[in-house]
XYZ file of C-alpha atoms in Angstrom:
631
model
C 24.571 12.657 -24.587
C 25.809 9.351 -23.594
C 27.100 7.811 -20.359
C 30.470 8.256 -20.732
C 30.077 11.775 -22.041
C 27.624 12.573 -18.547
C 30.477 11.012 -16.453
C 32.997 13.534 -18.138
C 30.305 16.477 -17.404
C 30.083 15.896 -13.879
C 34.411 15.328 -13.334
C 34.183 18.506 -14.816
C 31.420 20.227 -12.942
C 33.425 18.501 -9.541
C 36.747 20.636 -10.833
C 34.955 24.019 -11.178
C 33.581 23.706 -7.619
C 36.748 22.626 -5.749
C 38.854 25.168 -4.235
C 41.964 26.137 -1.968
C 43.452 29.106 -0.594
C 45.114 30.491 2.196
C 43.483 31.236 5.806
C 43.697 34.684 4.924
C 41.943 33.946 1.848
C 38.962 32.033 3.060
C 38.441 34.934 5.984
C 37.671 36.942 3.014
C 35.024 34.289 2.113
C 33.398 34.338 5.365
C 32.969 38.048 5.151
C 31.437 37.635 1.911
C 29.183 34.744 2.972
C 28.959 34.384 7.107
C 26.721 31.137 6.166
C 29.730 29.240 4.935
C 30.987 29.005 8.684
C 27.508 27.473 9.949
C 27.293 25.337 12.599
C 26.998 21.204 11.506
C 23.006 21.498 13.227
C 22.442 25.065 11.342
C 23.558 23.003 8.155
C 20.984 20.221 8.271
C 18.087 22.781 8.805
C 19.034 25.006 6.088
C 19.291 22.281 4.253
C 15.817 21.052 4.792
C 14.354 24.454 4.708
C 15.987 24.915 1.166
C 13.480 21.909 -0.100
C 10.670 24.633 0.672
C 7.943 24.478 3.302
C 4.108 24.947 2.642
C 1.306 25.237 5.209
C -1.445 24.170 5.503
C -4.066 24.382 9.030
C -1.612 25.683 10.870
C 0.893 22.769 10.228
C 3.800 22.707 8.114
C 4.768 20.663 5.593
C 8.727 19.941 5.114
C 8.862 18.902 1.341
C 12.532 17.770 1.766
C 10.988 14.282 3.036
C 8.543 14.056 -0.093
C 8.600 10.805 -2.120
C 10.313 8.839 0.829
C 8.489 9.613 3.950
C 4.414 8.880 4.336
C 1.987 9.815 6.648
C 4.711 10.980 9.425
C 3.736 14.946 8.982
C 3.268 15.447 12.552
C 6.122 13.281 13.694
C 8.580 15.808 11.142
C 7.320 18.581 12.233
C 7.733 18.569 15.552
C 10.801 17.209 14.689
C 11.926 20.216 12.842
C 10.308 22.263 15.178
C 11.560 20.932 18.548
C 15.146 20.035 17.338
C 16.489 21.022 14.283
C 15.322 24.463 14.454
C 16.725 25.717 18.121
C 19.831 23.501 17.371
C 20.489 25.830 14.331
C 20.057 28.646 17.074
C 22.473 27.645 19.028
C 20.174 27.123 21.997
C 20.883 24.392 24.381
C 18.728 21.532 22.403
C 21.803 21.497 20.370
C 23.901 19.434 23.335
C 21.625 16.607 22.884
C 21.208 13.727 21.244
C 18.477 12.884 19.000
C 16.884 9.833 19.541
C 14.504 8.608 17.276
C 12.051 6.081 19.066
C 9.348 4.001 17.161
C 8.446 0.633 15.802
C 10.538 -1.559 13.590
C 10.110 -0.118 9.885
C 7.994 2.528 10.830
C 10.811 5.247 8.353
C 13.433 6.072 11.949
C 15.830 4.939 9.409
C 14.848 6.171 6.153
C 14.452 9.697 8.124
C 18.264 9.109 9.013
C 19.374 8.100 5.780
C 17.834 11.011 3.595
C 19.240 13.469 5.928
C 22.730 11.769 5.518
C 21.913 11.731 1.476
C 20.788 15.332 1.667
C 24.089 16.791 2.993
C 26.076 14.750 0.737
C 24.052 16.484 -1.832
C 23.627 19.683 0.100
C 28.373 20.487 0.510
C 27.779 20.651 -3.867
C 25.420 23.823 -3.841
C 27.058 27.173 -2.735
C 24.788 27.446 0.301
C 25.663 23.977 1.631
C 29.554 24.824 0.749
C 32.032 23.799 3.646
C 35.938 24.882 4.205
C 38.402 22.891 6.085
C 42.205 23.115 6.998
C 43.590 21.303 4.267
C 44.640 17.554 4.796
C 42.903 17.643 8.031
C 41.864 13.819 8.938
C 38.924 15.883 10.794
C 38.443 18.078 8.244
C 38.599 21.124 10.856
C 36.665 24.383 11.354
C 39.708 26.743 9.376
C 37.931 29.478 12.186
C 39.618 26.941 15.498
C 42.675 28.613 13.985
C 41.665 31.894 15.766
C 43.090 32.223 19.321
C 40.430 32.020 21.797
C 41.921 35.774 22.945
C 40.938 37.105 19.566
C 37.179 35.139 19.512
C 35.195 38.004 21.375
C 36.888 40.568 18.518
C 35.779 38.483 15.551
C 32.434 38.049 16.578
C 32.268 41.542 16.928
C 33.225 42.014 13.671
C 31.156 38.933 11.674
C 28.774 38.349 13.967
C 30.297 34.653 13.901
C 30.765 32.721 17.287
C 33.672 30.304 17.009
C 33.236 27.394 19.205
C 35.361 24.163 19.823
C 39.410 24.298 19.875
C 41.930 23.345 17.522
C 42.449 19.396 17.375
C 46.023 18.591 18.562
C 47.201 17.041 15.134
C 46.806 20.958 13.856
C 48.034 22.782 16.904
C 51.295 20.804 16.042
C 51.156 21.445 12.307
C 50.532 25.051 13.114
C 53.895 25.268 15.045
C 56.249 22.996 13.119
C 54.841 23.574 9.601
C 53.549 26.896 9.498
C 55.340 28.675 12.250
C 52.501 30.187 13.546
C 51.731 32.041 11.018
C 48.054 31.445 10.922
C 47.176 33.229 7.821
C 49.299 30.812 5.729
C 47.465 27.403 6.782
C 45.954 25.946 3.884
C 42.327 25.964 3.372
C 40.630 23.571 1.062
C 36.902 23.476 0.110
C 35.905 19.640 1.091
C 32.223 17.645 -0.159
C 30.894 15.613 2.669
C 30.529 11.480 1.848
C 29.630 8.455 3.384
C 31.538 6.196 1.151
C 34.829 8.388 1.635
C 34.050 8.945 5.682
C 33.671 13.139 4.701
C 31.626 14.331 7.233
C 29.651 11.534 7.952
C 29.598 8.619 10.059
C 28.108 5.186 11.066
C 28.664 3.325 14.238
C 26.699 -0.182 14.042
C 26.911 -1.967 17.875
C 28.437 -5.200 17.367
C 29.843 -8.421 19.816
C 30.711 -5.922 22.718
C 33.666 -7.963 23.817
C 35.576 -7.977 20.143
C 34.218 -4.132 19.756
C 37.035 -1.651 19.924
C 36.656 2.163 21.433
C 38.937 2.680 18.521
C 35.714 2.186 15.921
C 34.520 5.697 17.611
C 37.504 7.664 18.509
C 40.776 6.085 16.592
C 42.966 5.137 17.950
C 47.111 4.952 18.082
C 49.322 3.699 14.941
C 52.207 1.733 16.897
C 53.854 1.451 13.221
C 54.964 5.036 13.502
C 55.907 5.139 17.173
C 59.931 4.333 16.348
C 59.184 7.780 13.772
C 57.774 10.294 16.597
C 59.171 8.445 19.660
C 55.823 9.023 21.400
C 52.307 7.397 22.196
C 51.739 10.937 22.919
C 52.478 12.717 19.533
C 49.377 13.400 17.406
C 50.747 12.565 14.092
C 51.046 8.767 15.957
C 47.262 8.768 16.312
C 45.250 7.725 13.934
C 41.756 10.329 13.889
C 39.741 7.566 11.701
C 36.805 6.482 14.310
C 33.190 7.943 13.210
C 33.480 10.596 15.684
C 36.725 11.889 14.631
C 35.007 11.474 10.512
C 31.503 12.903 11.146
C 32.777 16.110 12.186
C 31.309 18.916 10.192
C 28.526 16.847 9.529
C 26.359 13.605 10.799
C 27.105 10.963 12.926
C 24.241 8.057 12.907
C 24.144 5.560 16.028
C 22.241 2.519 14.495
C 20.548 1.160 17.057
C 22.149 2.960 19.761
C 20.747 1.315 23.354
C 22.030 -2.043 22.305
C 25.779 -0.385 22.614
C 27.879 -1.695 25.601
C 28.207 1.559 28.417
C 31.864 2.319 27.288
C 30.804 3.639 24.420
C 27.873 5.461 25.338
C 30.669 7.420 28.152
C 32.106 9.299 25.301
C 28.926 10.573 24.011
C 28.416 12.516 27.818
C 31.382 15.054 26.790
C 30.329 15.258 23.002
C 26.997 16.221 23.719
C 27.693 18.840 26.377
C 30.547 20.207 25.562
C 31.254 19.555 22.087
C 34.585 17.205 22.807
C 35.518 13.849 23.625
C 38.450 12.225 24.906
C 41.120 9.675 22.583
C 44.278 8.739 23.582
C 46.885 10.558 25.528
C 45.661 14.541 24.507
C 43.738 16.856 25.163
C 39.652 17.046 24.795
C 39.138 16.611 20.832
C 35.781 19.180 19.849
C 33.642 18.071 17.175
C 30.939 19.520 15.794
C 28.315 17.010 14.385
C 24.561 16.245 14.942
C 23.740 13.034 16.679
C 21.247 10.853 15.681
C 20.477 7.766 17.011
C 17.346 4.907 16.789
C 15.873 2.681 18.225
C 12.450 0.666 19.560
C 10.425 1.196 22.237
C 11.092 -2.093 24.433
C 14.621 -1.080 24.294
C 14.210 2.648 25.189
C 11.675 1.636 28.269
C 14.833 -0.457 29.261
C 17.205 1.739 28.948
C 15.526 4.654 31.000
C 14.639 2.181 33.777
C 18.018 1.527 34.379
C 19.308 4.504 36.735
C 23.036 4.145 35.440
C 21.895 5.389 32.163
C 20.316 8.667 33.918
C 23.258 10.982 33.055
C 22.884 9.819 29.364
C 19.094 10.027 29.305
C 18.695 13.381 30.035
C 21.201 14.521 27.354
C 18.756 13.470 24.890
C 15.824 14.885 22.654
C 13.711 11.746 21.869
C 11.690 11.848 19.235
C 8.565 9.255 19.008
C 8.272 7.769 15.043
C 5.002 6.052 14.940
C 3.546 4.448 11.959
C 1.466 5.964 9.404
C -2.704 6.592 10.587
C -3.630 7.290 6.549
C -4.643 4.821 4.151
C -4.001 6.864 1.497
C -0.653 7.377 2.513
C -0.075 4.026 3.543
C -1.444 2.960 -0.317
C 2.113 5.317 -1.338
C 4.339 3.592 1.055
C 3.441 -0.092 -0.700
C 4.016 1.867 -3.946
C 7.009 3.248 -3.924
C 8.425 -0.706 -1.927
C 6.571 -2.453 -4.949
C 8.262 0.532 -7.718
C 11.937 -0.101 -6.178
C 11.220 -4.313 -6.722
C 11.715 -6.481 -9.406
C 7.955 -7.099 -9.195
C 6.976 -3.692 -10.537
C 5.851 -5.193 -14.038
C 3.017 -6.439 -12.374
C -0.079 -5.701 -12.882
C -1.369 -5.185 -9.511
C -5.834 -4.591 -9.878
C -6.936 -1.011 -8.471
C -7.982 -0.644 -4.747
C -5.890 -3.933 -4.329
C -2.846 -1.821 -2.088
C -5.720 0.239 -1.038
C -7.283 -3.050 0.712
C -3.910 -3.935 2.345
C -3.407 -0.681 3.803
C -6.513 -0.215 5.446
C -5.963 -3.976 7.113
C -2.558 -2.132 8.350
C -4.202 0.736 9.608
C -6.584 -0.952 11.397
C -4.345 -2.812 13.326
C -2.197 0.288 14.316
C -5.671 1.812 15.624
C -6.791 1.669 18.947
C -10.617 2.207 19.714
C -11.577 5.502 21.437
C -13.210 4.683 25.110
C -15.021 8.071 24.776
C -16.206 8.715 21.329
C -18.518 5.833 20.819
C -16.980 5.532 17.403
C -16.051 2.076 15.412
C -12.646 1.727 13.677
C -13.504 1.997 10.266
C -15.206 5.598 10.825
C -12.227 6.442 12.607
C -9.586 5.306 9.809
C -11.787 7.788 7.477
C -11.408 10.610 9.457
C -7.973 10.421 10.394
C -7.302 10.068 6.388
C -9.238 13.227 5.910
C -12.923 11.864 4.536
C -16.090 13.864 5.652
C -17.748 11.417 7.831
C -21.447 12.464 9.075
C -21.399 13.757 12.771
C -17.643 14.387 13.035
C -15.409 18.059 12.777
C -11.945 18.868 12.822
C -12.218 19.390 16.432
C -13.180 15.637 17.219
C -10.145 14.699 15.120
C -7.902 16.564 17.539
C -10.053 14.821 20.836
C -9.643 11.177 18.966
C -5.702 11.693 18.494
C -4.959 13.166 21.823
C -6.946 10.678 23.341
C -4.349 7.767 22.650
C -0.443 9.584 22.724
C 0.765 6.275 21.636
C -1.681 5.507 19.411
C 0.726 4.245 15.971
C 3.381 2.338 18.300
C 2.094 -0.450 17.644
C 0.376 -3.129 15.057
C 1.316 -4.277 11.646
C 4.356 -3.309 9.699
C 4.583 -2.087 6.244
C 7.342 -4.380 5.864
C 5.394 -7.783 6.623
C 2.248 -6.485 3.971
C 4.705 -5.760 1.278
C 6.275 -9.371 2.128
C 2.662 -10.738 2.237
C 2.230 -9.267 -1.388
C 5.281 -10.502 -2.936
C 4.308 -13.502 -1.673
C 0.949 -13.454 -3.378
C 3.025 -12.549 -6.660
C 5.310 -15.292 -6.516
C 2.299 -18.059 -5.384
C -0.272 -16.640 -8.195
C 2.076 -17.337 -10.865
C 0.446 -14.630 -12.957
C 1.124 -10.795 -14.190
C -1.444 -9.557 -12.080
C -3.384 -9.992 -8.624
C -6.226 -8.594 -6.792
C -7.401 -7.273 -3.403
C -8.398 -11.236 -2.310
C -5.364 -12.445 -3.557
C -3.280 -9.706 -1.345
C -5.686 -10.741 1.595
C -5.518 -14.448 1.250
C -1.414 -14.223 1.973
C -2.287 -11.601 4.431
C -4.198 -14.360 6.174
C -2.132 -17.296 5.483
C 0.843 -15.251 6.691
C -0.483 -14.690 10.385
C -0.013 -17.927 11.267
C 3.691 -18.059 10.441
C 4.404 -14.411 12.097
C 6.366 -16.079 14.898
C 5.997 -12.501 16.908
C 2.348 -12.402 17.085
C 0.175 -13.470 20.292
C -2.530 -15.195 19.717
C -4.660 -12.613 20.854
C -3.853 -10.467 18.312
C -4.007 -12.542 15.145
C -7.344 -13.154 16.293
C -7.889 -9.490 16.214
C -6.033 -8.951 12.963
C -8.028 -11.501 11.568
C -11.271 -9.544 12.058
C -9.441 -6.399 10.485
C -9.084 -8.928 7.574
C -12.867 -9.360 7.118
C -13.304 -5.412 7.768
C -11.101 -5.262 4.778
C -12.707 -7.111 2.632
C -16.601 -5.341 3.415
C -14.575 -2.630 2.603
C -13.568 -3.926 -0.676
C -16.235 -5.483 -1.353
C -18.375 -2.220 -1.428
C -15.612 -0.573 -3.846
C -15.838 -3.308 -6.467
C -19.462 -3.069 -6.053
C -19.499 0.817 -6.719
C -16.798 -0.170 -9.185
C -18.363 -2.525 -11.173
C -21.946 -0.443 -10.907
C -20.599 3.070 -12.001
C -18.900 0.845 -15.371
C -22.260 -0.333 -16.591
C -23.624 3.843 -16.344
C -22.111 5.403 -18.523
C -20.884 8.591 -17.293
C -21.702 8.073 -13.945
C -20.743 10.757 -12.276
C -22.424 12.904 -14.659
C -25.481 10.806 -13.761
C -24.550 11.559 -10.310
C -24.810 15.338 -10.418
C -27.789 15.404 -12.571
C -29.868 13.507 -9.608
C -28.338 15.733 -6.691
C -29.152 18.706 -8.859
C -32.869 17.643 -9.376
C -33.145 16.977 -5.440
C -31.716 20.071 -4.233
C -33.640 21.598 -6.628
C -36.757 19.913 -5.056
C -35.198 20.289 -1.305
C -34.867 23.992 -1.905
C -38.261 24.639 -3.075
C -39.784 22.410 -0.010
C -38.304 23.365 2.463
C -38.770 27.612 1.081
C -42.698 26.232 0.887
C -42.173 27.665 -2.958
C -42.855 25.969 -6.453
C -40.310 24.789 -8.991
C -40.060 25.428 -12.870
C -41.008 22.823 -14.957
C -39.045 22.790 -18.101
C -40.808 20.716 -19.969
C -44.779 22.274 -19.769
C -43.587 25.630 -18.615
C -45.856 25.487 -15.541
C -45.199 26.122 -11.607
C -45.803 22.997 -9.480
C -45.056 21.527 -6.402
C -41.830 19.822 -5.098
C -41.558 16.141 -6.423
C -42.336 14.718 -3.310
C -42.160 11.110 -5.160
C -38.605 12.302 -6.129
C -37.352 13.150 -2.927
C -38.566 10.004 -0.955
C -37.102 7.634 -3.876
C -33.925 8.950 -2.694
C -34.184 9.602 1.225
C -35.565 5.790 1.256
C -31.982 4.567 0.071
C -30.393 5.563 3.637
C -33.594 4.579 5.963
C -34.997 8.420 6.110
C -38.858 7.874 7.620
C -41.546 9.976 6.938
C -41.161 11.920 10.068
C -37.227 12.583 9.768
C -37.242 13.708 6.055
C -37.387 17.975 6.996
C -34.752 17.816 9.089
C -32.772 15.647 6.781
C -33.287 18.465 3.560
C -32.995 21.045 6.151
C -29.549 20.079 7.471
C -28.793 19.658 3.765
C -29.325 23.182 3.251
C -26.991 24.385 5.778
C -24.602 22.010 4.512
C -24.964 23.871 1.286
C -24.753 27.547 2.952
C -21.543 26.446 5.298
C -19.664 25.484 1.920
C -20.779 28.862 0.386
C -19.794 30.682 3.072
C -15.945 29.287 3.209
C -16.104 29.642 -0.934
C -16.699 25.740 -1.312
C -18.290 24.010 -4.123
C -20.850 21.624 -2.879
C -21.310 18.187 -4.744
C -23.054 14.521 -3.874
C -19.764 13.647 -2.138
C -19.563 16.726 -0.083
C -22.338 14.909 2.546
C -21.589 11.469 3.095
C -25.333 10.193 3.531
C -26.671 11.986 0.432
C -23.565 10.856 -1.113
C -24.514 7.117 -0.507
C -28.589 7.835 -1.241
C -27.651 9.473 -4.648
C -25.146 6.266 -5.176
C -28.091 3.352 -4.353
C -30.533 4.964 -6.414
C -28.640 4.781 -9.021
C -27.586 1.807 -8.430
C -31.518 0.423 -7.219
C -32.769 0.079 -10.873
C -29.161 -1.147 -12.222
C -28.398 -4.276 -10.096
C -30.599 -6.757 -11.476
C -29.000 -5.459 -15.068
C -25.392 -6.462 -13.374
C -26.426 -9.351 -11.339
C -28.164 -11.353 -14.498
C -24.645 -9.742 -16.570
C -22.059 -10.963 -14.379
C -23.220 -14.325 -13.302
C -24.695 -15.396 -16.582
C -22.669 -18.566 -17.372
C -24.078 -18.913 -20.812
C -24.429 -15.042 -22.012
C -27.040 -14.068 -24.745
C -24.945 -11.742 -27.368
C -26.540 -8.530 -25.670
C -25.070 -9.373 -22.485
C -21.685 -10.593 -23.862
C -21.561 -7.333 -25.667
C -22.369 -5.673 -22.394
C -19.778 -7.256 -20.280
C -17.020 -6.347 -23.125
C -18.021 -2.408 -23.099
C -17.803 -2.724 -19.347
C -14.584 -4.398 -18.856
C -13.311 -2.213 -21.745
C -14.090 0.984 -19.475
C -12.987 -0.816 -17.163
C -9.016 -1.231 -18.614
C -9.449 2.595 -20.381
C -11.116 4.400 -17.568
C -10.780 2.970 -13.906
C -6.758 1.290 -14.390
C -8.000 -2.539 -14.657
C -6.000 -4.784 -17.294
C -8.431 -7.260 -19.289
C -7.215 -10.065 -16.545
C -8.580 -8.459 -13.349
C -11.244 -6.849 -14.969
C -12.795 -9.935 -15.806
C -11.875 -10.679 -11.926
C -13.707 -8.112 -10.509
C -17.123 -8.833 -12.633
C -16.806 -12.224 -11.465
C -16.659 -11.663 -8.071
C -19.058 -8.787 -7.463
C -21.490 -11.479 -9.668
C -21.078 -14.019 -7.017
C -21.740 -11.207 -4.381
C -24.971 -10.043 -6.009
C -26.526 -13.728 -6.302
C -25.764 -13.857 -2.160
């Protein structure tokens, strides 16, 4: 099918889902379908619930913020948990404002936009369908036709509360065009839209003294007073600000504290009581969700101001820190660098790895009580076993810093840093160093950076690095075994087999005489040596190994050399012991004998086929970890 043929579908598919009727005739719709009549907060939660939710711990996981959203699962839930979901319930959270506080690009507005995207997408399905009085500029609740006399009755009879009152423009249409007759008021099915102000609305703060009142609430169309002879007569009004067009739907207040206090008035009446004041009539209702953003320096200002009290406490805030996981950090830079011209570039595995771990470092802060460094600290909050730690002191290191994620380096300024590196390299590909070289070099330009704290972040630069360095270490090492993680669990098989028999004071089988013998002692140490284990230490070592081994039984685990982080980094150096001379005499070699040239090809060819290198930064990464070797 072809473009044009796909753009014919859809005018189609938009014809078979429009539809208009009578008053009469969508109260037979309602009866059919109570959700159709859903509140405007009730809509944006089913709407997210519809994505699906899966748990996991005891936290949830709202998959409606997949592919956009990183690292913020806390921050959503409670979101969901704390707003959305008592605001669908009618309960009182729904007369508030949300206010989404964090750090500049820490997703406050990507959170906004996807939920404005959503219920754009949402008013096409048959759940997320919405009804309004037909040629509405408000696109009205068809159920404000009901007299409030006659409210208690219906309810009694859907199950539906009705609140808000009919807008003025419709209370005179009802009279002069319809005669009352409230069954005969036209009743269209509408499909909310940014672009064609349907249900949604943006209010940006702007110059405060050439900023109109009319940009939120309309305002009056002196062209047509001569017509209706009145400032006073509705059909003189125009009902085009964002409050009067997000009704039914969202309203987002872009940076919301930096508006002047005139605007923020209207916003007192909205939020309470569902209404706001325009012109000469009566309270207008509206029924739309709130959301507003901003930083933290402005929202300790605004609070400290007691003017703003009435306004502050008719608002949820909601803190959006940055992301605490590399590994979802490493997706944020991914899905910037996919959406770029830059994505044909080759960018050298563990390279956005590096970056993000320099960015989570800086967002940490380290833990008074603990007695534990940074980098232990990053593993753990990204979910790595790390020796001496549980689940439990994960909860005691996050509640011991509330704000910790408030603060430090944006994702926006690394992804700057790494186009920069593009652009300066010249070349379809770049590395780890070449990410933290602009990294570096970009510190000094950062004009809102102390000084203080690019000499900190310029420690987390060389933390980086160690970090990397050991990965293209490991890298290069597990290249030049073959199959070295079948390697791997061939030597952790032979020590536990070893460990088992020791520490049970039995023999082991010999397969190759047949014969009972003692625990390879020689074995055992060659390994325990890697990670410092003395003489004295090593039966406590294999013992704790042991119960290592029963815990993961018991919970239905499989146990492997990774599943213990020391024995994971003994089995790794003794494999590694006998193999680094091989790679340090390979890699540096400046004249290469034929059997080491053929050597480094098979390894940078498993390199490109096995571990995502091209030919370019494979040949980077065995020159580099040479020159660390020969240190």
């Amino acid at each position: 099918m072809n473009f044009l043929d796909k753009l014919k579908q859809f005018r189609d598919y938009e014809e078979q889902l429009k539809w208009e009727g009578t008053f009469a005739d969508y109260l037979e719709l309602v009866k059919k379908n109570p959700m159709i009549a859903q509140s405007a907060h009730s809509r944006v939660y089913q709407m997210i619930i519809s994505a699906g939710v899966s748990e996991q711990n005891g936290h949830k996981h709202y998959h409606f913020f997949d592919d956009k959203i990183f690292g913020l699962d806390e921050a959503i839930e409670r979101l969901i948990e704390e707003y959305f979901h008592p605001a669908a319930r009618r309960l009182d959270v729904k007369k508030r404002i949300l206010l989404l506080m964090g750090p500049v690009s820490g997703g406050k507005s990507t959170i906004v936009t996807m939920l404005k995207r959503g219920l754009e997408k949402y008013s096409w399905t048959d759940e997320g369908a919405i009804y309004a009085i037909k040629d509405c500029p408000m696109h009205e609740d068809p159920l404000h036709l009901i007299p409030p006399h006659l409210r208690e009755d219906f309810f009694q009879e859907t199950g539906i509360r009705i609140e808000g009152n009919l807008s003025p423009l419709n209370v005179m249409r009802l009279e002069k065009e319809y005669g009352g007759q409230i069954e005969d008021v036209p009743v269209e099915r509408i499909f909310l839209s940014e672009d064609k102000r349907v249900g949604i609305g943006t209010f940006s703060p702007s110059d405060p003294k050439s900023q109109d009142i009319a940009d939120l609430t309309g305002s009056i169309d002196f062209s047509t007073i001569a017509e209706y002879g009145s400032e006073s007569d509705p059909r003189a009004y125009r009902f085009d600000g964002e409050l009067n067009k997000a009704n039914r739907g969202l309203m987002e207040f872009q940076e919301m504290l930096k508006c002047d206090e005139k605007f923020l008035w209207h916003l007192l009446s909205l939020t309470q009581e569902g209404n706001f004041k325009a012109g000469r009539f009566a309270l207008i209702s509206a029924d739309e969700l709130i959301v507003a953003h901003t930083n933290e320096t402005e929202y300790r200002a605004f609070i400290s101001n007691k003017k703003n009290e009435a306004l502050h406490s008719r608002m949820i805030v909601m803190p959006v820190p940055y992301n605490l996981k590399v590994s979802e950090e490493e997706k944020i830079y991914e899905k910037l660098i996919s959406e770029s011209d830059v994505a044909n570039v080759h960018i050298a595995p563990h390279a956005l790895r590096t970056a993000a771990v320099f960015s989570i470092l800086t967002r940490l802060k380290e833990s008074k009580s603990r007695g534990i460094d940074l980098i232990k600290k990053m593993r753990l909050y990204d979910g790595e076993i790390v020796e001496g730690y549980n689940e439990a002191d994960i909860k005691e290191l996050q509640n011991e810093f509330p704000d910790e994620g408030m603060g430090g380096i944006d994702p926006r300024y690394v992804i700057n840093r790494i186009s920069s590196a593009i652009i300066k390299k010249g070349v379809p590909s770049i590395n780890a160093l070449d990410i933290l070289r602009s990294i570096k070099e970009g510190l000094a330009q950062h004009p809102s950076i102390s000084d203080e704290d690019r000499s900190r972040y310029t420690e987390y630069i060389a933390l980086a690095r160690r970090e990397y360095d050991e990965l293209a270490k490991s890298e290069v090492q597990k290249a030049f075994v073959y199959s070295f993680e079948e390697s791997a669990k061939t030597l952790m098989d032979n020590y536990l087999d070893n460990v088992e028999a020791y520490c049970n004071s039995n023999k082991i089988f010999d397969p190759i005489t047949g014969d009972e013998v003692d625990p390879d002692e020689k074995l055992m140490r060659s390994i325990e040596e890697q990670i410092g284990i003395s003489e004295n230490a090593k039966k406590s070592f294999r013992e704790e190994i042991l119960i290592r081994i029963s815990a993961y039984a018991r919970k239905g685990k499989r146990f492997n050399y990774k599943s213990h982080e020391r024995l994971k980094e003994a089995i790794q150096k003794k494999l590694f012991a006998d193999l680094k001379d091989v790679v340090k005499i390979t890699t540096s070699s400046k004249t290469p004998d034929e059997a080491q040239l053929k050597r480094v090809n098979e390894v940078i060819a498993r390199l490109v086929d096995e571990y995502g290198y091209n030919t370019t930064s494979a040949n980077e990464l065995l020159r580099y970890v040479g020159s660390l070797l020969n240190r």
